[in-house]
Each structure stands twice: as C-alpha cells, then as structure tokens.
PDB file of C-alpha atoms in Angstrom:
ATOM      1  CA  UNK A1150     -18.682  -5.432  -3.220  1.00 51.00           C
ATOM      2  CA  UNK A1151     -18.671  -8.150  -0.328  1.00 59.00           C
ATOM      3  CA  UNK A1152     -16.013  -6.656   2.558  1.00 57.00           C
ATOM      4  CA  UNK A1153     -14.010  -9.707   2.887  1.00 62.00           C
ATOM      5  CA  UNK A1154     -13.567  -9.602  -0.650  1.00 64.00           C
ATOM      6  CA  UNK A1155     -12.762  -6.182  -0.702  1.00 61.00           C
ATOM      7  CA  UNK A1156      -9.991  -6.778   2.052  1.00 62.00           C
ATOM      8  CA  UNK A1157      -8.616  -9.837   0.613  1.00 63.00           C
ATOM      9  CA  UNK A1158      -7.997  -7.862  -2.619  1.00 63.00           C
ATOM     10  CA  UNK A1159      -5.851  -5.362  -0.329  1.00 62.00           C
ATOM     11  CA  UNK A1160      -3.559  -7.755   0.349  1.00 59.00           C
ATOM     12  CA  UNK A1161      -3.054  -8.600  -3.655  1.00 56.00           C
ATOM     13  CA  UNK A1162      -2.051  -4.894  -3.746  1.00 56.00           C
ATOM     14  CA  UNK A1163       0.269  -5.311  -0.713  1.00 52.00           C
ATOM     15  CA  UNK A1164       1.995  -8.391  -2.246  1.00 49.00           C
ATOM     16  CA  UNK A1165       5.460  -8.828  -3.938  1.00 42.00           C
ATOM     17  CA  UNK A1166       5.700 -10.387  -6.755  1.00 38.00           C
ATOM     18  CA  UNK A1167       7.499  -8.633  -9.327  1.00 40.00           C
ATOM     19  CA  UNK A1168      10.310  -9.614 -11.377  1.00 40.00           C
ATOM     20  CA  UNK A1169      12.897  -6.884 -11.758  1.00 41.00           C
ATOM     21  CA  UNK A1170      13.851  -5.740 -15.004  1.00 42.00           C
ATOM     22  CA  UNK A1171      15.842  -2.631 -16.195  1.00 45.00           C
ATOM     23  CA  UNK A1172      13.768   0.535 -16.508  1.00 52.00           C
ATOM     24  CA  UNK A1173      13.978   4.240 -15.824  1.00 54.00           C
ATOM     25  CA  UNK A1174      16.217   5.426 -13.147  1.00 54.00           C
ATOM     26  CA  UNK A1175      14.944   8.449 -10.676  1.00 58.00           C
ATOM     27  CA  UNK A1176      16.317  11.513 -10.862  1.00 58.00           C
ATOM     28  CA  UNK A1177      18.933  12.008  -8.065  1.00 69.00           C
ATOM     29  CA  UNK A1178      17.040  14.544  -6.010  1.00 79.00           C
ATOM     30  CA  UNK A1179      14.263  12.049  -6.188  1.00 82.00           C
ATOM     31  CA  UNK A1180      16.486   9.107  -5.241  1.00 84.00           C
ATOM     32  CA  UNK A1181      17.852  10.994  -2.128  1.00 87.00           C
ATOM     33  CA  UNK A1182      14.245  11.590  -0.949  1.00 87.00           C
ATOM     34  CA  UNK A1183      13.507   7.668  -1.631  1.00 88.00           C
ATOM     35  CA  UNK A1184      16.414   6.906   0.314  1.00 89.00           C
ATOM     36  CA  UNK A1185      15.327   8.927   3.284  1.00 89.00           C
ATOM     37  CA  UNK A1186      11.830   7.758   3.061  1.00 90.00           C
ATOM     38  CA  UNK A1187      12.875   3.887   2.937  1.00 88.00           C
ATOM     39  CA  UNK A1188      15.221   4.469   5.853  1.00 88.00           C
ATOM     40  CA  UNK A1189      12.188   5.040   8.018  1.00 89.00           C
ATOM     41  CA  UNK A1190      11.409   1.458   9.527  1.00 87.00           C
ATOM     42  CA  UNK A1191       8.435   2.263  11.458  1.00 92.00           C
ATOM     43  CA  UNK A1192       5.230   4.011  10.317  1.00 94.00           C
ATOM     44  CA  UNK A1193       1.619   4.327  10.730  1.00 95.00           C
ATOM     45  CA  UNK A1194      -1.398   5.569   8.358  1.00 96.00           C
ATOM     46  CA  UNK A1195      -4.888   6.172   9.108  1.00 96.00           C
ATOM     47  CA  UNK A1196      -7.350   7.136   6.380  1.00 95.00           C
ATOM     48  CA  UNK A1197      -9.949   5.642   3.834  1.00 93.00           C
ATOM     49  CA  UNK A1198      -9.419   2.835   1.321  1.00 88.00           C
ATOM     50  CA  UNK A1199     -11.995   2.464  -1.499  1.00 86.00           C
ATOM     51  CA  UNK A1200     -11.714  -0.374  -4.277  1.00 82.00           C
ATOM     52  CA  UNK A1201     -13.513  -0.081  -7.477  1.00 84.00           C
ATOM     53  CA  UNK A1202     -13.658  -3.123 -10.086  1.00 81.00           C
ATOM     54  CA  UNK A1203     -16.300  -3.353 -13.150  1.00 85.00           C
ATOM     55  CA  UNK A1204     -18.603  -5.509 -11.060  1.00 81.00           C
ATOM     56  CA  UNK A1205     -18.706  -3.177  -7.805  1.00 77.00           C
ATOM     57  CA  UNK A1206     -17.136  -0.908  -5.401  1.00 79.00           C
ATOM     58  CA  UNK A1207     -16.554  -0.656  -1.621  1.00 81.00           C
ATOM     59  CA  UNK A1208     -14.644   1.077   1.086  1.00 84.00           C
ATOM     60  CA  UNK A1209     -13.395   0.655   4.454  1.00 85.00           C
ATOM     61  CA  UNK A1210     -11.363   2.881   7.275  1.00 90.00           C
ATOM     62  CA  UNK A1211      -7.801   1.875   7.366  1.00 90.00           C
ATOM     63  CA  UNK A1212      -5.225   1.893   9.865  1.00 93.00           C
ATOM     64  CA  UNK A1213      -1.805   0.642   8.698  1.00 92.00           C
ATOM     65  CA  UNK A1214       1.098   0.226  11.117  1.00 93.00           C
ATOM     66  CA  UNK A1215       4.455  -0.908   9.513  1.00 90.00           C
ATOM     67  CA  UNK A1216       7.530  -2.203  11.773  1.00 89.00           C
ATOM     68  CA  UNK A1217      10.887  -3.658  10.889  1.00 86.00           C
ATOM     69  CA  UNK A1218       9.556  -7.176  11.875  1.00 85.00           C
ATOM     70  CA  UNK A1219       6.115  -7.088  10.138  1.00 86.00           C
ATOM     71  CA  UNK A1220       2.878  -5.025   9.564  1.00 86.00           C
ATOM     72  CA  UNK A1221      -0.807  -5.079  10.860  1.00 89.00           C
ATOM     73  CA  UNK A1222      -3.652  -3.632   9.014  1.00 86.00           C
ATOM     74  CA  UNK A1223      -6.989  -2.981  10.740  1.00 88.00           C
ATOM     75  CA  UNK A1224     -10.085  -2.458   8.423  1.00 84.00           C
ATOM     76  CA  UNK A1225     -13.549  -1.365   9.362  1.00 85.00           C
ATOM     77  CA  UNK A1226     -16.527  -1.321   7.002  1.00 78.00           C
ATOM     78  CA  UNK A1227     -19.064   1.492   7.249  1.00 71.00           C
ATOM     79  CA  UNK A1228     -20.689   2.037  10.467  1.00 54.00           C
ATOM     80  CA  UNK A1229     -17.820  -0.340  11.917  1.00 57.00           C
ATOM     81  CA  UNK A1230     -20.126  -3.095  11.224  1.00 64.00           C
ATOM     82  CA  UNK A1231     -17.555  -5.639   9.822  1.00 76.00           C
ATOM     83  CA  UNK A1232     -13.988  -5.693  11.155  1.00 83.00           C
ATOM     84  CA  UNK A1233     -10.798  -7.312   9.399  1.00 82.00           C
ATOM     85  CA  UNK A1234      -7.117  -7.606  10.849  1.00 86.00           C
ATOM     86  CA  UNK A1235      -4.229  -8.423   8.642  1.00 84.00           C
ATOM     87  CA  UNK A1236      -0.816  -9.332  10.635  1.00 89.00           C
ATOM     88  CA  UNK A1237       1.963 -10.301   8.394  1.00 86.00           C
ATOM     89  CA  UNK A1238       5.657 -11.105   9.068  1.00 87.00           C
ATOM     90  CA  UNK A1239       8.210 -13.108   7.473  1.00 83.00           C
ATOM     91  CA  UNK A1240       6.917 -16.548   6.665  1.00 85.00           C
ATOM     92  CA  UNK A1241       3.247 -16.112   7.728  1.00 88.00           C
ATOM     93  CA  UNK A1242       0.086 -13.716   7.166  1.00 86.00           C
ATOM     94  CA  UNK A1243      -2.815 -14.027   9.227  1.00 89.00           C
ATOM     95  CA  UNK A1244      -6.343 -13.088   8.302  1.00 85.00           C
ATOM     96  CA  UNK A1245      -9.004 -12.480  11.163  1.00 87.00           C
ATOM     97  CA  UNK A1246     -12.516 -11.108  10.449  1.00 81.00           C
ATOM     98  CA  UNK A1247     -15.838 -10.623  12.188  1.00 80.00           C
ATOM     99  CA  UNK A1248     -17.737 -13.860  12.532  1.00 82.00           C
ATOM    100  CA  UNK A1249     -15.063 -16.191  10.273  1.00 84.00           C
ATOM    101  CA  UNK A1250     -12.616 -18.791  11.070  1.00 90.00           C
ATOM    102  CA  UNK A1251      -8.845 -17.122  11.372  1.00 91.00           C
ATOM    103  CA  UNK A1252      -6.989 -17.749   8.098  1.00 87.00           C
ATOM    104  CA  UNK A1253      -3.330 -18.395   8.000  1.00 90.00           C
ATOM    105  CA  UNK A1254      -1.035 -18.656   4.838  1.00 84.00           C
ATOM    106  CA  UNK A1255       2.917 -18.446   4.290  1.00 84.00           C
ATOM    107  CA  UNK A1256       2.771 -15.682   1.997  1.00 76.00           C
ATOM    108  CA  UNK A1257       0.132 -12.931   0.884  1.00 72.00           C
ATOM    109  CA  UNK A1258      -0.122 -14.660  -2.473  1.00 66.00           C
ATOM    110  CA  UNK A1259      -0.677 -18.191  -0.838  1.00 73.00           C
ATOM    111  CA  UNK A1260      -3.647 -16.488   1.381  1.00 73.00           C
ATOM    112  CA  UNK A1261      -5.148 -14.693  -1.945  1.00 65.00           C
ATOM    113  CA  UNK A1262      -5.071 -18.052  -3.924  1.00 68.00           C
ATOM    114  CA  UNK A1263      -6.725 -19.456  -0.844  1.00 70.00           C
ATOM    115  CA  UNK A1264      -9.509 -16.910  -0.554  1.00 66.00           C
ATOM    116  CA  UNK A1265     -10.151 -16.167  -4.049  1.00 58.00           C
ATOM    117  CA  UNK A1266      -8.310 -18.508  -6.438  1.00 55.00           C
ATOM    118  CA  UNK A1267      -6.210 -16.040  -8.315  1.00 48.00           C
ATOM    119  CA  UNK A1268      -3.158 -13.845  -7.481  1.00 46.00           C
ATOM    120  CA  UNK A1269      -2.159 -10.390  -8.441  1.00 44.00           C
ATOM    121  CA  UNK A1270       1.361  -9.976  -9.380  1.00 40.00           C
ATOM    122  CA  UNK A1271       2.226  -6.668  -7.888  1.00 38.00           C
ATOM    123  CA  UNK A1272       4.839  -4.772  -6.290  1.00 40.00           C
ATOM    124  CA  UNK A1273       4.587  -3.536  -2.438  1.00 65.00           C
ATOM    125  CA  UNK A1274       2.152  -1.158  -1.801  1.00 81.00           C
ATOM    126  CA  UNK A1275       4.118  -0.294   1.403  1.00 84.00           C
ATOM    127  CA  UNK A1276       6.402   1.600  -0.901  1.00 88.00           C
ATOM    128  CA  UNK A1277       3.785   3.193  -3.302  1.00 91.00           C
ATOM    129  CA  UNK A1278       1.676   4.654  -0.361  1.00 92.00           C
ATOM    130  CA  UNK A1279       4.683   6.649   0.948  1.00 94.00           C
ATOM    131  CA  UNK A1280       5.320   7.970  -2.536  1.00 94.00           C
ATOM    132  CA  UNK A1281       8.420   6.108  -3.890  1.00 92.00           C
ATOM    133  CA  UNK A1282       8.909   3.109  -6.083  1.00 90.00           C
ATOM    134  CA  UNK A1283       9.187  -0.246  -5.105  1.00 86.00           C
ATOM    135  CA  UNK A1284      12.626  -1.711  -5.129  1.00 83.00           C
ATOM    136  CA  UNK A1285      11.532  -4.352  -7.388  1.00 80.00           C
ATOM    137  CA  UNK A1286       9.631  -3.800 -10.640  1.00 80.00           C
ATOM    138  CA  UNK A1287      10.399  -1.812 -14.082  1.00 86.00           C
ATOM    139  CA  UNK A1288       9.582   2.047 -14.148  1.00 91.00           C
ATOM    140  CA  UNK A1289       8.330   2.870 -17.275  1.00 93.00           C
ATOM    141  CA  UNK A1290       6.593   6.078 -16.586  1.00 95.00           C
ATOM    142  CA  UNK A1291       7.764   8.806 -13.894  1.00 94.00           C
ATOM    143  CA  UNK A1292       6.597  12.455 -13.609  1.00 94.00           C
ATOM    144  CA  UNK A1293       7.513  14.952 -10.798  1.00 92.00           C
ATOM    145  CA  UNK A1294       5.568  17.696  -9.550  1.00 92.00           C
ATOM    146  CA  UNK A1295       6.611  21.348  -9.276  1.00 89.00           C
ATOM    147  CA  UNK A1296       8.270  20.364  -6.017  1.00 88.00           C
ATOM    148  CA  UNK A1297      10.294  17.328  -7.365  1.00 89.00           C
ATOM    149  CA  UNK A1298       7.943  14.638  -5.695  1.00 92.00           C
ATOM    150  CA  UNK A1299       6.218  11.929  -7.808  1.00 95.00           C
ATOM    151  CA  UNK A1300       3.099  12.686  -9.423  1.00 96.00           C
ATOM    152  CA  UNK A1301       2.483   9.911 -11.677  1.00 97.00           C
ATOM    153  CA  UNK A1302       4.282   6.437 -11.566  1.00 96.00           C
ATOM    154  CA  UNK A1303       4.120   3.695 -13.884  1.00 94.00           C
ATOM    155  CA  UNK A1304       5.711   0.398 -12.353  1.00 89.00           C
ATOM    156  CA  UNK A1305       5.126  -3.082 -13.883  1.00 83.00           C
ATOM    157  CA  UNK A1306       1.278  -2.717 -15.090  1.00 82.00           C
ATOM    158  CA  UNK A1307       0.455  -0.381 -12.336  1.00 86.00           C
ATOM    159  CA  UNK A1308      -0.075   3.049 -12.763  1.00 93.00           C
ATOM    160  CA  UNK A1309      -0.135   4.994  -9.670  1.00 94.00           C
ATOM    161  CA  UNK A1310      -1.016   9.042  -9.344  1.00 97.00           C
ATOM    162  CA  UNK A1311      -0.225  10.808  -5.957  1.00 97.00           C
ATOM    163  CA  UNK A1312      -1.473  14.095  -4.753  1.00 96.00           C
ATOM    164  CA  UNK A1313      -1.884  16.380  -1.483  1.00 95.00           C
ATOM    165  CA  UNK A1314       1.553  15.984  -0.246  1.00 94.00           C
ATOM    166  CA  UNK A1315       2.153  17.303   3.351  1.00 93.00           C
ATOM    167  CA  UNK A1316       5.412  17.828   5.580  1.00 91.00           C
ATOM    168  CA  UNK A1317       6.021  15.146   8.234  1.00 91.00           C
ATOM    169  CA  UNK A1318       8.855  15.461  11.068  1.00 87.00           C
ATOM    170  CA  UNK A1319      10.856  12.424  11.822  1.00 83.00           C
ATOM    171  CA  UNK A1320      14.175  12.547  13.656  1.00 79.00           C
ATOM    172  CA  UNK A1321      14.561  15.983  13.088  1.00 81.00           C
ATOM    173  CA  UNK A1322      14.038  15.801   9.405  1.00 82.00           C
ATOM    174  CA  UNK A1323      10.830  16.702   7.294  1.00 87.00           C
ATOM    175  CA  UNK A1324       9.884  14.649   4.652  1.00 89.00           C
ATOM    176  CA  UNK A1325       6.911  15.002   1.900  1.00 91.00           C
ATOM    177  CA  UNK A1326       4.433  12.268   2.029  1.00 94.00           C
ATOM    178  CA  UNK A1327       1.215  11.886  -0.073  1.00 96.00           C
ATOM    179  CA  UNK A1328      -2.247  12.647   1.120  1.00 96.00           C
ATOM    180  CA  UNK A1329      -3.785  10.634  -1.646  1.00 97.00           C
ATOM    181  CA  UNK A1330      -2.616   7.842  -3.689  1.00 95.00           C
ATOM    182  CA  UNK A1331      -4.487   6.203  -6.712  1.00 95.00           C
ATOM    183  CA  UNK A1332      -3.110   3.136  -8.175  1.00 89.00           C
ATOM    184  CA  UNK A1333      -4.695   1.584 -11.249  1.00 90.00           C
ATOM    185  CA  UNK A1334      -4.261  -2.000 -12.790  1.00 84.00           C
ATOM    186  CA  UNK A1335      -6.460  -2.966 -15.859  1.00 86.00           C
ATOM    187  CA  UNK A1336      -9.968  -2.261 -14.546  1.00 87.00           C
ATOM    188  CA  UNK A1337      -9.091  -2.136 -10.971  1.00 83.00           C
ATOM    189  CA  UNK A1338      -8.880   0.813  -9.223  1.00 88.00           C
ATOM    190  CA  UNK A1339      -7.273   1.419  -5.790  1.00 86.00           C
ATOM    191  CA  UNK A1340      -7.940   4.968  -3.800  1.00 91.00           C
ATOM    192  CA  UNK A1341      -6.395   5.553  -0.576  1.00 93.00           C
ATOM    193  CA  UNK A1342      -7.068   8.758   1.133  1.00 96.00           C
ATOM    194  CA  UNK A1343      -4.709   9.190   3.852  1.00 97.00           C
ATOM    195  CA  UNK A1344      -5.951  11.283   6.845  1.00 96.00           C
ATOM    196  CA  UNK A1345      -2.585  11.013   9.284  1.00 96.00           C
ATOM    197  CA  UNK A1346       0.909   9.825   9.275  1.00 95.00           C
ATOM    198  CA  UNK A1347       2.929   8.947  12.162  1.00 94.00           C
ATOM    199  CA  UNK A1348       6.665   8.355  11.434  1.00 92.00           C
ATOM    200  CA  UNK A1349       9.098   6.699  13.919  1.00 86.00           C
ATOM    201  CA  UNK A1350       8.489   4.040  16.965  1.00 81.00           C
ATOM    202  CA  UNK A1351       5.133   4.743  18.611  1.00 69.00           C
ATOM    203  CA  UNK A1352       4.587   4.782  22.382  1.00 58.00           C
TER     204      UNK A1352
END
C-alpha cells in the first residue's frame, strides 16, 4: 500500500463523524474506569500501526501525542524511508510528508476528502486506543474480560477488540490500558500494537 495513502487512512480512523443514537450502557464499574481514563488530557503512545484492505496492506511505526489543545502523530515507513507528521487542533489539520507539499484543511474529514475523494464516518480513535468507547456513537455490543475491561466493542459500524492490557500510573493512580487494539470496518482492518504508554504532561 502507498505509504501516504496508509497515513491518510489513519486520519479517517481518527476523525469524528458519528451521530449519537441510544445504545447499550456500559456497566457501572466500566463507566468509572472510562471516566478516569477520559480525565487524562495529556498522553502519549508509541508502537506499530498496520492497515489491511482487500487490495493491499501496509505498516508504519507510530508516535502519538495527545494534549488538551490538540494532537500530533509521527509516522515512519519501513527503515524510516518516509516520514509523515499529522498535527491537529480545533479548526485546522496539517499533513506534512517527506518530499510532498504541506496539506491543510479545517477538519480531518475535509483532508481525507481532499486526499482520497471520500470520507469515513467513524468515531474518535483517540478514545478507542485507550480502551473506552467514544462519547458519541451507538454501542451495540460490549464484552468484558475477566478483569472487567473491554475485550470487544461494537460502536457504530466498527468492531474493536482489545488485548494485552497493562497497568499504567498517573498522578498516583493506576489504570489499565490496552497493548493491542484491532478495529474492523467492512473489509478494512486496523491493527495497533502499542509498545509504550506515557500518561500526564511530559517534560
């Protein structure tokens, strides 16, 4: 798969474009965990991202920094041969990639439309990667593991599965976050293997 196309597809997965509809309500213990995770405004992760489609597949290393004011995703292809930086804040998304002109748009959806000619109506991956449902979007399936954490989530048209949870510490609290996230939408499959989490403001 073309590396640039792979990265723009990631934007589709990170975009917010779902309509809120009634659905399942997470159990009380899960809602408490969800509230604690969502209260963390600053976090970072690093790992490997893979995308599979009926036509092709591709992968890239990923560093994702999320802050109250916005986010930045740094991606690199095999052996660092091509790099891409996605920076987002309210009202502006910026795409920088090796050897290509800088692309900008007001929303991730607009940038996807500009790059690929279509959009994907999905919820925020920023919630899913942390093992919690996005605040908008109907939950139609939810299964918990033996620790009460989400093992499987179906929200809108997306099916997300979780594994390899590990304890992370922030402000004296311990929270379990996933080490592997798989999201499927039709024939598209996104696999995120998380190597490291960092919670709270970084020096």
